[in-house]
Every structure is written in C-alpha cells, then in structure tokens.
Amino acid sequence: MASFSCRRALLVLEVLFVTFLSVSGFLPETGRLAGDDIIEVNRSQREFDYFALSFQWPGTYCRGTRHCCSKNACCRGSNAPTHFTIHGLWPDYNDGSWPSCCYRSDFNEKEISTLMDGLEKYWPSLSCGSPSSCHGGKGSFWGHEWEKHGKCTSPVFHDEYNYFLTTLNIYLKHNVTPVIFSSTIDVGCPFGYVASNSDKYPLGGIVTAIQNAFHINPEVVCKKGAIDEIRICFYRDFKPRDCVGSKDVTSKKSCPKYVSLPEYTPLDGEAMVLKMPSDRDVL
C-alpha cells in the first residue's frame, strides 16, 4: 500500500508537469535562442560554460527566520513550501568561477506577470529583506536573480520571460523532491526520507537516488549538518552534466556523511511543519 501511494504521488507530479508545459507551450531545445533582441555581454566577462540549477530546502533556511512579512514564504502558515524550492539558475564556468551583473538594463516585472503563480510556488523569496541590485540600491527578489545571473546567460537567454519560464520547466522536469522523499536507498522503508529534526540520513543515499534518477553527479551544500542546497547542472542546451563541485560532495568542506532534512515550525506557533504531503493531500 505504501509503495502504491508513492507511485500515485509521483504520477500526480508528472501529470502536473506535463500540464504546465502544455499551457506554457515551451520546452528548451538544443541551440534555441530564447529571445529576439541580441544584447552583447560585457566584454570583461566571457560567455559561461554551463548552468547550475540550485534547489533549496526551506526547512534549513527558514529555521533561521526571526521576522515575518507577506513576501516571506517561510511565514505562509499551512501554505508554506513543503518541497525543495528554486534558489536560482546560474551560469557558471568550468574553472569554478562564475559571471555576474553582465550588463546594465532595467528589470521589468510585468514581463513575467503570467508566471507569478509558478514563481510564488516554486521560486519564492524566503526572507523579508530587499536584495541589492547590481548597480547600487535595492531591488525586487526576482529582479535580483535576473540582474545578477539571468543577464549573464547570453546567448541562451536575452529576456526575463524566457529565463524564468525555462527555469520553472527545468525545475519541474528534474524535481529532486519526489526523488529523495520516495527513495528507499539506505533507508529500508517504503516512504524513503522524511523531514525530521532528530533523524539523520546517509549523504551517499541521497546522492545515489539523484544519480539513478538523472544520471548525473549533483553538488550538495550543507549548513550545520543539514541539507541546504542540491545543485543539478546542465550544458547550455540543457542536457544534464556533472557539476564542477560534485567531486567534493563528501568532503569535509561540504557535508558530513550523515545529514538531516530539518522540519520548520514558525515563531508564531502555527502548525506549519515542513513535511511531505499525506495521501489525503495528494488526492
């Protein structure tokens, strides 16, 4: 019965993904340019080599929350994210460095207005602060992502809409949440891993589950022994590849051999605990 429930949950996720793509009418294609207007990248920063898609575990980040506001997804009560959310889609170099703030232009949030439901659910802000813009001052959360990272993705992307739309599609296609939480590797129970403030899981089991699902080596980032981020990398045509940092996944500089996936209960005492949805929720 438990394995059937897991398969049913994965089927629901797959259907939602296919529906999302059908509505958007977009899938990344090899060699496809995502915009019509050519914008030259800053000559001081060469074209990037690959993409890193970073998944963030809200339970690790939100447990440090001290102040709440309407834009902070950690403070949404029962509507808080119960899945890995997007931290960013970043252009990187093979030498371990990365470009940022490649050219100056204004971010227009109206260009991504039709994507807001997906962004709020899968790529929300987990803080109340306004991030710094590339050229001084403060900006919006998604404006920061576009200015710092999106503008450096030329010649693949040239506009906000296609950058954010493609990121959502790639996230849904390679979502690590069902992979980890339905995995039985090194756990021995049909429900796989669960969010917990007491249990710890072998890092190797999490890495192996992702390797088996996507046939790549991910990069895992931890904070105080807890999973903070999982990164999956892609060539510029969005074919999966190993991340540059994946070879250090079990080193002392990244994560311990046993890691946690912490739950989070907000300061206001509401029953908002990050956990996988139950069968009733799935139905």
Coordinates of C-alpha atoms in Angstrom, one line a residue, residues 17 22 60 71 73 76 89 95 99 101 104 108 112 121-122 135 143 153 185-186 197 204 208 210-211 232 256 267 273:
F17 CA 4.4 18.9 -15.0
S22 CA 1.3 22.2 -22.3
T60 CA 17.1 24.6 6.7
K71 CA 6.6 38.2 0.9
A73 CA 7.4 32.1 2.1
R76 CA 2.8 31.4 5.0
L89 CA 19.5 29.1 -12.3
D95 CA 37.1 26.6 -13.5
P99 CA 29.9 35.7 -14.2
C101 CA 26.0 41.5 -13.4
R104 CA 23.0 47.3 -17.3
N108 CA 10.5 44.8 -15.8
I112 CA 6.9 37.8 -16.0
K121 CA 5.1 28.4 -5.5
Y122 CA 8.4 27.0 -6.8
H135 CA 24.4 48.8 -9.8
G143 CA 14.9 41.4 -10.2
T153 CA 23.1 33.7 -19.7
I185 CA 18.0 3.6 -0.8
D186 CA 19.9 3.1 2.5
N197 CA 14.8 17.4 13.4
G204 CA 25.5 8.8 -0.1
T208 CA 22.7 7.9 -5.3
I210 CA 19.7 11.6 -7.7
Q211 CA 22.3 9.8 -9.7
I232 CA 22.0 19.8 -10.7
P256 CA 29.1 15.2 6.7
L267 CA 7.8 31.6 15.6
V273 CA 5.8 21.9 9.7

